[in-house]
């Protein structure tokens, strides 16, 4: 439900930016759009948005810089730093989006761990998921992961392969065309 709302809001904010008199949106609109791009893992559009936000707005609205700091951490795949950058009191304008972003980052990290690791230290798990060691142990128990108390290692259980339909060759070709077109422009 939230992703549909974010997509709708994103389209509306993009439209507002295009129809604004000077081609510039307001700082709260830019903040929301930047946060939505990050929540959707659309780092390329987030980066291009950051480049086109007027410097005067970046300098006068600290929240824009704070949101972009999270984006930079995501770009570098420095998730512990991203969680740290998310620990800010956000304005009402972006609070729910940044909260959703934090949940999304945590969910992606946990999925990555369950698919990519046969064992991981509790401290590394907690750093990658942005939680403390006690929460990491609770999360591991909830997911049925094996915790070796002696070595303080967690052994994630790989989820069963998903049975979703793979995209067709035409769909993959269309996606590749979109990427190449994006890179050329």
Short mmCIF file of C-alpha atoms in Angstrom, two decimals:
data_model
loop_
_atom_site.label_atom_id
_atom_site.label_comp_id
_atom_site.label_asym_id
_atom_site.label_seq_id
_atom_site.Cartn_x
_atom_site.Cartn_y
_atom_site.Cartn_z
CA UNK A 1 0.00 0.00 0.00
CA UNK A 2 2.76 2.43 0.94
CA UNK A 3 4.68 1.75 -2.28
CA UNK A 4 1.61 2.68 -4.34
CA UNK A 5 1.20 5.87 -2.33
CA UNK A 6 4.87 6.69 -2.81
CA UNK A 7 4.66 6.06 -6.55
CA UNK A 8 1.64 8.34 -6.83
CA UNK A 9 3.28 11.03 -4.72
CA UNK A 10 6.49 10.70 -6.73
CA UNK A 11 4.67 11.19 -10.02
CA UNK A 12 2.84 14.21 -8.62
CA UNK A 13 6.04 15.80 -7.29
CA UNK A 14 7.79 15.24 -10.62
CA UNK A 15 4.84 16.87 -12.37
CA UNK A 16 4.92 19.84 -9.97
CA UNK A 17 8.60 20.34 -10.64
CA UNK A 18 8.01 20.37 -14.38
CA UNK A 19 5.12 22.83 -14.30
CA UNK A 20 6.63 25.22 -11.75
CA UNK A 21 7.35 28.71 -13.14
CA UNK A 22 11.18 28.53 -13.06
CA UNK A 23 11.38 24.75 -13.26
CA UNK A 24 12.21 24.66 -9.57
CA UNK A 25 10.15 23.06 -6.85
CA UNK A 26 10.09 24.10 -3.21
CA UNK A 27 12.50 22.65 -0.64
CA UNK A 28 9.81 20.46 1.01
CA UNK A 29 8.85 19.07 -2.41
CA UNK A 30 12.48 18.32 -3.24
CA UNK A 31 12.95 16.72 0.19
CA UNK A 32 9.94 14.45 -0.34
CA UNK A 33 10.98 13.52 -3.87
CA UNK A 34 14.56 12.77 -2.84
CA UNK A 35 13.35 10.64 0.08
CA UNK A 36 10.93 8.76 -2.19
CA UNK A 37 13.67 8.02 -4.73
CA UNK A 38 15.81 6.61 -1.92
CA UNK A 39 12.92 4.55 -0.56
CA UNK A 40 12.36 3.12 -4.04
CA UNK A 41 16.11 2.39 -4.37
CA UNK A 42 16.18 4.68 -7.40
CA UNK A 43 19.65 5.98 -6.63
CA UNK A 44 20.30 7.26 -10.16
CA UNK A 45 17.26 9.54 -10.11
CA UNK A 46 18.11 10.60 -6.55
CA UNK A 47 21.60 11.59 -7.66
CA UNK A 48 20.33 13.53 -10.66
CA UNK A 49 17.72 15.25 -8.51
CA UNK A 50 20.42 16.27 -6.03
CA UNK A 51 22.46 17.76 -8.87
CA UNK A 52 19.55 19.84 -10.16
CA UNK A 53 18.38 21.17 -6.79
CA UNK A 54 19.50 24.81 -6.65
CA UNK A 55 22.49 25.40 -4.37
CA UNK A 56 20.61 28.13 -2.54
CA UNK A 57 17.94 25.60 -1.49
CA UNK A 58 20.58 23.05 -0.45
CA UNK A 59 22.30 25.65 1.72
CA UNK A 60 19.15 27.06 3.30
CA UNK A 61 17.41 23.74 4.06
CA UNK A 62 19.62 21.41 6.08
CA UNK A 63 17.16 18.53 5.82
CA UNK A 64 17.90 18.20 2.09
CA UNK A 65 21.58 17.63 2.89
CA UNK A 66 20.69 15.14 5.62
CA UNK A 67 18.50 13.15 3.23
CA UNK A 68 21.24 13.19 0.61
CA UNK A 69 23.75 11.96 3.21
CA UNK A 70 21.59 8.84 3.55
CA UNK A 71 21.60 8.56 -0.25
CA UNK A 72 25.39 8.79 -0.37
CA UNK A 73 25.68 6.00 2.18
CA UNK A 74 23.29 3.87 0.13
CA UNK A 75 25.28 4.62 -3.04
CA UNK A 76 28.45 3.40 -1.31
CA UNK A 77 26.53 0.46 0.18
CA UNK A 78 27.65 1.54 3.62
CA UNK A 79 24.53 0.40 5.43
CA UNK A 80 25.77 0.96 9.00
CA UNK A 81 26.48 4.60 8.05
CA UNK A 82 23.06 4.83 6.36
CA UNK A 83 21.33 3.68 9.55
CA UNK A 84 23.36 6.21 11.49
CA UNK A 85 22.42 8.98 9.03
CA UNK A 86 18.76 8.00 9.38
CA UNK A 87 18.84 8.67 13.14
CA UNK A 88 17.67 12.26 12.71
CA UNK A 89 14.48 13.96 13.79
CA UNK A 90 12.82 14.40 10.41
CA UNK A 91 10.17 16.97 9.59
CA UNK A 92 6.56 15.84 9.27
CA UNK A 93 6.99 16.24 5.52
CA UNK A 94 9.37 13.27 5.19
CA UNK A 95 9.17 11.41 8.52
CA UNK A 96 6.98 8.56 7.24
CA UNK A 97 9.07 8.19 4.07
CA UNK A 98 12.36 8.04 5.99
CA UNK A 99 10.83 5.53 8.42
CA UNK A 100 9.74 3.39 5.46
CA UNK A 101 13.24 3.75 4.00
CA UNK A 102 14.80 2.47 7.23
CA UNK A 103 12.42 -0.51 7.28
CA UNK A 104 13.13 -1.20 3.60
CA UNK A 105 16.91 -1.05 4.12
CA UNK A 106 16.63 -3.45 7.05
CA UNK A 107 14.42 -5.83 5.09
CA UNK A 108 16.82 -5.83 2.12
CA UNK A 109 19.81 -6.41 4.39
CA UNK A 110 18.13 -9.37 6.10
CA UNK A 111 17.12 -10.86 2.75
CA UNK A 112 20.67 -10.39 1.49
CA UNK A 113 22.10 -12.06 4.57
CA UNK A 114 19.74 -15.03 4.30
CA UNK A 115 20.60 -15.52 0.62
CA UNK A 116 24.32 -14.75 0.62
CA UNK A 117 25.75 -15.94 3.94
CA UNK A 118 26.18 -19.41 5.34
CA UNK A 119 27.38 -17.87 8.60
CA UNK A 120 27.80 -14.35 9.92
CA UNK A 121 28.93 -12.90 13.23
CA UNK A 122 26.13 -11.54 15.41
CA UNK A 123 27.89 -8.17 15.48
CA UNK A 124 28.06 -8.06 11.66
CA UNK A 125 24.40 -9.04 11.40
CA UNK A 126 23.41 -6.27 13.78
CA UNK A 127 25.55 -3.71 11.91
CA UNK A 128 24.10 -4.70 8.52
CA UNK A 129 20.53 -4.63 9.82
CA UNK A 130 20.95 -1.49 11.92
CA UNK A 131 19.91 -3.17 15.16
CA UNK A 132 21.65 -4.10 18.41
CA UNK A 133 23.02 -7.58 19.16
CA UNK A 134 20.05 -8.57 21.33
CA UNK A 135 17.61 -7.66 18.53
CA UNK A 136 19.82 -9.55 16.05
CA UNK A 137 19.57 -12.67 18.21
CA UNK A 138 15.79 -12.25 18.53
CA UNK A 139 15.50 -11.77 14.75
CA UNK A 140 17.63 -14.87 14.15
CA UNK A 141 15.41 -16.95 16.43
CA UNK A 142 12.25 -15.65 14.74
CA UNK A 143 13.59 -16.67 11.34
CA UNK A 144 14.73 -20.08 12.55
CA UNK A 145 18.40 -19.27 12.05
CA UNK A 146 20.88 -21.26 14.10
CA UNK A 147 22.93 -19.30 16.62
CA UNK A 148 26.21 -20.78 17.83
CA UNK A 149 26.65 -19.20 21.27
CA UNK A 150 30.24 -20.39 21.56
CA UNK A 151 31.47 -18.64 18.39
CA UNK A 152 28.76 -15.95 18.37
CA UNK A 153 27.97 -16.86 14.78
CA UNK A 154 24.57 -16.97 13.15
CA UNK A 155 23.85 -19.54 10.46
CA UNK A 156 21.03 -18.16 8.30
CA UNK A 157 18.61 -20.53 6.67
CA UNK A 158 18.33 -19.88 2.97
CA UNK A 159 14.71 -19.23 1.99
CA UNK A 160 13.15 -21.56 -0.56
CA UNK A 161 13.50 -20.29 -4.12
CA UNK A 162 10.65 -18.05 -5.11
CA UNK A 163 8.24 -19.38 -7.66
CA UNK A 164 7.57 -16.05 -9.33
CA UNK A 165 7.47 -15.93 -13.08
CA UNK A 166 10.71 -14.80 -14.66
CA UNK A 167 10.57 -11.97 -17.14
CA UNK A 168 10.51 -12.85 -20.79
CA UNK A 169 13.40 -12.15 -23.10
CA UNK A 170 11.37 -9.30 -24.53
CA UNK A 171 10.88 -7.86 -21.05
CA UNK A 172 14.59 -8.16 -20.33
CA UNK A 173 15.43 -6.54 -23.66
CA UNK A 174 13.01 -3.70 -22.90
CA UNK A 175 14.65 -3.17 -19.50
CA UNK A 176 18.12 -3.18 -21.07
CA UNK A 177 16.95 -0.65 -23.67
CA UNK A 178 15.68 1.60 -20.88
CA UNK A 179 19.04 1.42 -19.08
CA UNK A 180 21.04 2.20 -22.22
CA UNK A 181 18.69 5.04 -23.09
CA UNK A 182 19.04 6.38 -19.55
CA UNK A 183 22.84 6.24 -19.74
CA UNK A 184 22.93 7.98 -23.12
CA UNK A 185 20.81 10.88 -21.89
#
